[in-house]
mmCIF file of C-alpha atoms in Angstrom:
data_model
loop_
_atom_site.group_PDB
_atom_site.id
_atom_site.type_symbol
_atom_site.label_atom_id
_atom_site.label_comp_id
_atom_site.label_asym_id
_atom_site.label_seq_id
_atom_site.Cartn_x
_atom_site.Cartn_y
_atom_site.Cartn_z
ATOM 1 C CA UNK D 153 22.288 19.329 29.240
ATOM 2 C CA UNK D 154 21.005 17.910 25.993
ATOM 3 C CA UNK D 155 20.550 21.265 24.221
ATOM 4 C CA UNK D 156 21.293 24.931 24.848
ATOM 5 C CA UNK D 157 17.568 25.563 25.461
ATOM 6 C CA UNK D 158 17.889 23.637 28.703
ATOM 7 C CA UNK D 159 19.987 26.484 30.106
ATOM 8 C CA UNK D 160 16.980 28.775 30.283
ATOM 9 C CA UNK D 161 17.547 32.300 31.529
ATOM 10 C CA UNK D 162 21.198 33.391 31.296
ATOM 11 C CA UNK D 163 22.401 36.473 33.315
ATOM 12 C CA UNK D 164 25.959 37.763 33.249
ATOM 13 C CA UNK D 165 26.879 39.015 36.762
ATOM 14 C CA UNK D 166 30.591 39.597 36.381
ATOM 15 C CA UNK D 167 33.400 40.128 33.877
ATOM 16 C CA UNK D 168 37.146 40.423 34.330
ATOM 17 C CA UNK D 169 40.428 40.106 32.478
ATOM 18 C CA UNK D 170 42.579 37.047 33.150
ATOM 19 C CA UNK D 171 45.167 37.496 30.393
ATOM 20 C CA UNK D 172 45.899 39.483 27.310
ATOM 21 C CA UNK D 173 42.865 39.079 25.023
ATOM 22 C CA UNK D 174 41.147 36.676 27.419
ATOM 23 C CA UNK D 175 38.068 37.623 29.484
ATOM 24 C CA UNK D 176 36.448 35.734 32.361
ATOM 25 C CA UNK D 177 32.677 35.744 32.286
ATOM 26 C CA UNK D 178 30.600 34.896 35.385
ATOM 27 C CA UNK D 179 26.898 34.178 34.952
ATOM 28 C CA UNK D 180 23.838 32.624 36.512
ATOM 29 C CA UNK D 181 21.351 30.426 34.763
ATOM 30 C CA UNK D 182 17.888 29.054 35.314
ATOM 31 C CA UNK D 183 16.333 29.467 38.755
ATOM 32 C CA UNK D 184 19.432 31.134 40.177
ATOM 33 C CA UNK D 185 19.294 33.838 37.456
ATOM 34 C CA UNK D 186 15.615 34.402 38.175
ATOM 35 C CA UNK D 187 16.270 34.805 41.873
ATOM 36 C CA UNK D 188 19.087 37.248 41.162
ATOM 37 C CA UNK D 189 16.887 39.431 38.898
ATOM 38 C CA UNK D 190 14.081 39.355 41.495
ATOM 39 C CA UNK D 191 16.516 40.678 44.119
ATOM 40 C CA UNK D 192 17.729 43.438 41.779
ATOM 41 C CA UNK D 193 14.143 44.450 41.069
ATOM 42 C CA UNK D 194 13.388 44.564 44.754
ATOM 43 C CA UNK D 195 16.423 46.863 45.378
ATOM 44 C CA UNK D 196 15.211 49.135 42.589
ATOM 45 C CA UNK D 197 11.755 49.438 44.128
ATOM 46 C CA UNK D 198 13.227 50.182 47.581
ATOM 47 C CA UNK D 199 15.537 52.830 46.101
ATOM 48 C CA UNK D 200 12.683 54.490 44.268
ATOM 49 C CA UNK D 201 10.469 54.454 47.388
ATOM 50 C CA UNK D 202 13.232 56.017 49.454
ATOM 51 C CA UNK D 203 13.426 58.898 46.962
ATOM 52 C CA UNK D 204 9.640 59.064 46.654
ATOM 53 C CA UNK D 205 9.590 58.433 42.930
ATOM 54 C CA UNK D 206 8.873 55.539 40.569
ATOM 55 C CA UNK D 207 11.482 53.147 39.233
ATOM 56 C CA UNK D 208 11.269 54.648 35.745
ATOM 57 C CA UNK D 209 11.964 58.131 37.073
ATOM 58 C CA UNK D 210 14.802 57.072 39.358
ATOM 59 C CA UNK D 211 17.726 57.962 37.045
ATOM 60 C CA UNK D 212 16.424 61.498 36.533
ATOM 61 C CA UNK D 213 15.739 61.898 40.261
ATOM 62 C CA UNK D 214 19.332 60.789 41.112
ATOM 63 C CA UNK D 215 20.781 63.181 38.508
ATOM 64 C CA UNK D 216 18.905 66.105 40.112
ATOM 65 C CA UNK D 217 20.091 65.134 43.602
ATOM 66 C CA UNK D 218 23.714 64.874 42.411
ATOM 67 C CA UNK D 219 23.471 68.314 40.793
ATOM 68 C CA UNK D 220 22.020 69.785 44.018
ATOM 69 C CA UNK D 221 24.760 68.053 46.079
ATOM 70 C CA UNK D 222 27.520 69.520 43.927
ATOM 71 C CA UNK D 223 25.916 73.000 44.126
ATOM 72 C CA UNK D 224 25.777 72.822 47.919
ATOM 73 C CA UNK D 225 29.379 71.632 48.070
ATOM 74 C CA UNK D 226 30.461 74.615 46.021
ATOM 75 C CA UNK D 227 28.528 77.039 48.226
ATOM 76 C CA UNK D 228 29.935 75.468 51.395
ATOM 77 C CA UNK D 229 33.457 75.723 50.097
ATOM 78 C CA UNK D 230 32.946 79.390 49.138
ATOM 79 C CA UNK D 231 31.502 80.058 52.594
ATOM 80 C CA UNK D 232 34.434 78.421 54.339
ATOM 81 C CA UNK D 233 36.870 80.367 52.198
ATOM 82 C CA UNK D 234 35.129 83.647 52.843
ATOM 83 C CA UNK D 235 35.101 83.016 56.563
ATOM 84 C CA UNK D 236 38.771 82.122 56.606
ATOM 85 C CA UNK D 237 39.872 85.256 54.786
ATOM 86 C CA UNK D 238 37.597 87.489 56.820
ATOM 87 C CA UNK D 239 34.809 88.266 54.364
ATOM 88 C CA UNK D 240 31.619 89.097 56.236
ATOM 89 C CA UNK D 241 28.054 89.756 54.902
ATOM 90 C CA UNK D 242 26.800 93.322 55.214
ATOM 91 C CA UNK D 243 23.113 92.785 54.517
ATOM 92 C CA UNK D 244 20.393 90.320 53.575
ATOM 93 C CA UNK D 245 21.659 89.962 50.060
ATOM 94 C CA UNK D 246 23.899 86.936 49.737
ATOM 95 C CA UNK D 247 25.854 88.639 46.995
ATOM 96 C CA UNK D 248 26.802 91.657 49.087
ATOM 97 C CA UNK D 249 29.838 91.278 51.340
ATOM 98 C CA UNK D 250 32.662 93.232 52.724
ATOM 99 C CA UNK D 251 36.260 92.199 53.404
ATOM 100 C CA UNK D 252 37.632 92.552 56.901
ATOM 101 C CA UNK D 253 40.822 94.481 57.410
ATOM 102 C CA UNK D 254 43.933 92.463 56.456
ATOM 103 C CA UNK D 255 45.381 90.561 59.437
ATOM 104 C CA UNK D 256 48.892 90.146 58.017
ATOM 105 C CA UNK D 257 52.118 91.163 59.697
ATOM 106 C CA UNK D 258 55.488 92.280 58.486
ATOM 107 C CA UNK D 259 58.646 90.250 59.157
ATOM 108 C CA UNK D 260 61.491 92.521 58.148
ATOM 109 C CA UNK D 261 60.566 93.895 54.731
ATOM 110 C CA UNK D 262 58.221 90.948 53.931
ATOM 111 C CA UNK D 263 54.454 90.995 54.408
ATOM 112 C CA UNK D 264 53.149 87.808 55.946
ATOM 113 C CA UNK D 265 49.631 86.508 56.464
ATOM 114 C CA UNK D 266 49.099 83.283 58.357
ATOM 115 C CA UNK D 267 45.885 81.549 59.344
ATOM 116 C CA UNK D 268 44.670 78.618 61.396
ATOM 117 C CA UNK D 269 41.375 77.301 60.033
ATOM 118 C CA UNK D 270 39.094 74.552 61.219
ATOM 119 C CA UNK D 271 37.202 71.934 59.181
ATOM 120 C CA UNK D 272 38.564 73.192 55.813
ATOM 121 C CA UNK D 273 39.602 70.142 53.706
ATOM 122 C CA UNK D 274 43.100 70.124 52.330
ATOM 123 C CA UNK D 275 41.799 70.216 48.749
ATOM 124 C CA UNK D 276 40.372 73.732 49.402
ATOM 125 C CA UNK D 277 43.494 75.293 50.900
ATOM 126 C CA UNK D 278 45.183 76.233 47.591
ATOM 127 C CA UNK D 279 42.244 78.367 46.470
ATOM 128 C CA UNK D 280 42.186 79.923 49.958
ATOM 129 C CA UNK D 281 45.902 80.677 49.688
ATOM 130 C CA UNK D 282 45.330 82.295 46.251
ATOM 131 C CA UNK D 283 42.715 84.557 47.860
ATOM 132 C CA UNK D 284 45.160 85.580 50.566
ATOM 133 C CA UNK D 285 47.908 86.203 48.025
ATOM 134 C CA UNK D 286 45.616 88.517 46.047
ATOM 135 C CA UNK D 287 44.732 90.411 49.234
ATOM 136 C CA UNK D 288 48.289 90.734 50.489
ATOM 137 C CA UNK D 289 49.622 91.892 47.094
ATOM 138 C CA UNK D 290 53.259 91.057 47.855
ATOM 139 C CA UNK D 291 54.413 88.678 50.554
ATOM 140 C CA UNK D 292 54.127 85.145 51.929
ATOM 141 C CA UNK D 293 50.997 83.402 53.150
ATOM 142 C CA UNK D 294 50.607 80.213 55.127
ATOM 143 C CA UNK D 295 47.502 78.299 56.177
ATOM 144 C CA UNK D 296 47.240 75.328 58.565
ATOM 145 C CA UNK D 297 43.923 73.429 58.609
ATOM 146 C CA UNK D 298 42.553 70.562 60.698
ATOM 147 C CA UNK D 299 39.838 68.440 59.190
ATOM 148 C CA UNK D 300 38.775 64.823 59.712
ATOM 149 C CA UNK D 301 41.487 64.302 62.341
ATOM 150 C CA UNK D 302 44.350 65.315 60.041
ATOM 151 C CA UNK D 303 46.295 68.462 59.525
ATOM 152 C CA UNK D 304 47.248 70.166 56.216
ATOM 153 C CA UNK D 305 49.453 73.102 55.451
ATOM 154 C CA UNK D 306 49.832 75.252 52.384
ATOM 155 C CA UNK D 307 52.339 78.006 51.759
ATOM 156 C CA UNK D 308 52.023 80.587 48.995
ATOM 157 C CA UNK D 309 54.555 83.132 47.761
ATOM 158 C CA UNK D 310 53.568 86.041 45.540
ATOM 159 C CA UNK D 311 55.159 86.198 42.061
ATOM 160 C CA UNK D 312 57.428 89.148 42.921
ATOM 161 C CA UNK D 313 59.125 87.145 45.720
ATOM 162 C CA UNK D 314 59.449 83.845 43.939
ATOM 163 C CA UNK D 315 63.195 84.425 43.443
ATOM 164 C CA UNK D 316 63.655 84.973 47.152
ATOM 165 C CA UNK D 317 61.474 82.255 48.687
ATOM 166 C CA UNK D 318 60.678 78.695 47.714
ATOM 167 C CA UNK D 319 57.206 77.612 48.953
ATOM 168 C CA UNK D 320 58.190 73.911 48.638
ATOM 169 C CA UNK D 321 61.092 74.366 51.129
ATOM 170 C CA UNK D 322 58.909 76.305 53.511
ATOM 171 C CA UNK D 323 56.010 73.850 53.463
ATOM 172 C CA UNK D 324 58.324 70.857 54.079
ATOM 173 C CA UNK D 325 59.591 72.514 57.236
ATOM 174 C CA UNK D 326 56.039 73.068 58.376
ATOM 175 C CA UNK D 327 55.148 69.445 57.570
ATOM 176 C CA UNK D 328 57.852 68.217 59.943
ATOM 177 C CA UNK D 329 56.119 69.978 62.844
ATOM 178 C CA UNK D 330 52.810 68.393 61.881
ATOM 179 C CA UNK D 331 54.293 64.908 61.903
ATOM 180 C CA UNK D 332 54.416 64.587 58.155
ATOM 181 C CA UNK D 333 57.172 64.282 55.610
ATOM 182 C CA UNK D 334 57.825 65.856 52.288
ATOM 183 C CA UNK D 335 55.427 68.161 50.534
ATOM 184 C CA UNK D 336 55.316 69.343 46.999
ATOM 185 C CA UNK D 337 54.119 71.889 44.533
ATOM 186 C CA UNK D 338 55.648 74.903 42.868
ATOM 187 C CA UNK D 339 57.942 77.618 44.087
ATOM 188 C CA UNK D 340 54.909 79.930 44.533
ATOM 189 C CA UNK D 341 52.494 77.403 46.008
ATOM 190 C CA UNK D 342 53.163 74.149 47.906
ATOM 191 C CA UNK D 343 51.165 71.865 50.150
ATOM 192 C CA UNK D 344 51.804 69.125 52.694
ATOM 193 C CA UNK D 345 49.971 67.172 55.356
ATOM 194 C CA UNK D 346 50.521 65.354 58.581
ATOM 195 C CA UNK D 347 48.704 62.967 60.918
ATOM 196 C CA UNK D 348 49.000 65.266 63.935
ATOM 197 C CA UNK D 349 46.518 68.088 64.191
ATOM 198 C CA UNK D 350 47.641 69.073 67.698
ATOM 199 C CA UNK D 351 51.007 70.879 67.108
ATOM 200 C CA UNK D 352 49.553 73.560 64.797
ATOM 201 C CA UNK D 353 50.367 76.284 67.320
ATOM 202 C CA UNK D 354 53.954 75.002 67.691
ATOM 203 C CA UNK D 355 54.178 75.091 63.932
ATOM 204 C CA UNK D 356 53.031 78.702 64.109
ATOM 205 C CA UNK D 357 55.616 79.694 66.727
ATOM 206 C CA UNK D 358 58.390 78.053 64.801
ATOM 207 C CA UNK D 359 57.301 79.799 61.679
ATOM 208 C CA UNK D 360 57.452 83.243 63.219
ATOM 209 C CA UNK D 361 60.821 82.684 64.887
ATOM 210 C CA UNK D 362 62.206 81.195 61.718
ATOM 211 C CA UNK D 363 61.078 84.164 59.712
ATOM 212 C CA UNK D 364 63.121 86.446 61.883
ATOM 213 C CA UNK D 365 66.455 84.781 61.249
ATOM 214 C CA UNK D 366 68.401 83.738 58.152
ATOM 215 C CA UNK D 367 68.819 80.139 57.111
ATOM 216 C CA UNK D 368 68.055 77.493 54.505
ATOM 217 C CA UNK D 369 68.365 78.098 50.765
ATOM 218 C CA UNK D 370 65.502 80.586 50.540
ATOM 219 C CA UNK D 371 66.908 82.494 53.494
ATOM 220 C CA UNK D 372 70.413 82.718 52.070
ATOM 221 C CA UNK D 373 68.917 84.350 48.959
ATOM 222 C CA UNK D 374 66.583 86.658 50.776
ATOM 223 C CA UNK D 375 68.375 87.271 54.064
ATOM 224 C CA UNK D 376 65.625 85.579 56.029
ATOM 225 C CA UNK D 377 63.454 82.420 56.003
ATOM 226 C CA UNK D 378 59.973 81.421 57.058
ATOM 227 C CA UNK D 379 60.436 77.978 58.664
ATOM 228 C CA UNK D 380 57.351 75.821 58.720
ATOM 229 C CA UNK D 381 53.844 77.190 58.543
ATOM 230 C CA UNK D 382 54.350 80.653 59.963
ATOM 231 C CA UNK D 383 50.852 81.026 61.366
ATOM 232 C CA UNK D 384 50.045 83.244 64.292
#
């Protein structure tokens, strides 16, 4: 190269850090840069054609699609939550619904509501548990879900029972049944997961029997304990 003009087209295709204050720049020049840009332009045209729009309108079209996707995800999450807590539509209006009768039971003097739900992602279980806590008023709720080949469990304790039960302790016991370890959160809401989605019913049975006998730290304080995800 006799002069910088011999480089021709210069296109940066990568940048990374190699040390403090030092950056690595990767670039193409000349015919290689032209071929790279031609490939990028071809991808842009293909993407625009797939969305039935022009290249110039592609960013706006993608923004609208992402907004629609987020809206549908919210509606799907709300529908799953409503189905899990027993909310059923009463008419053609989407905004009109009625709540089914509570399905909770009493274990000693403690109200308990446990659910098995399908295809509800773990990230949605906490809001579902909050819904059940509001419905039950005072008590303990537990939800076990299977989604994408994995199981998740969340345990919630209403505020008035937080000094008697520790949701973290309860959810860790349930996680053991699901093949997982640990679990974390707060004393009123905790979540854990496991690789095994099959033993959810066993987790349920253990939960109910554990709720009928004393044990563990929460049990010593309250006179009973809910072991695992007490779901029936």
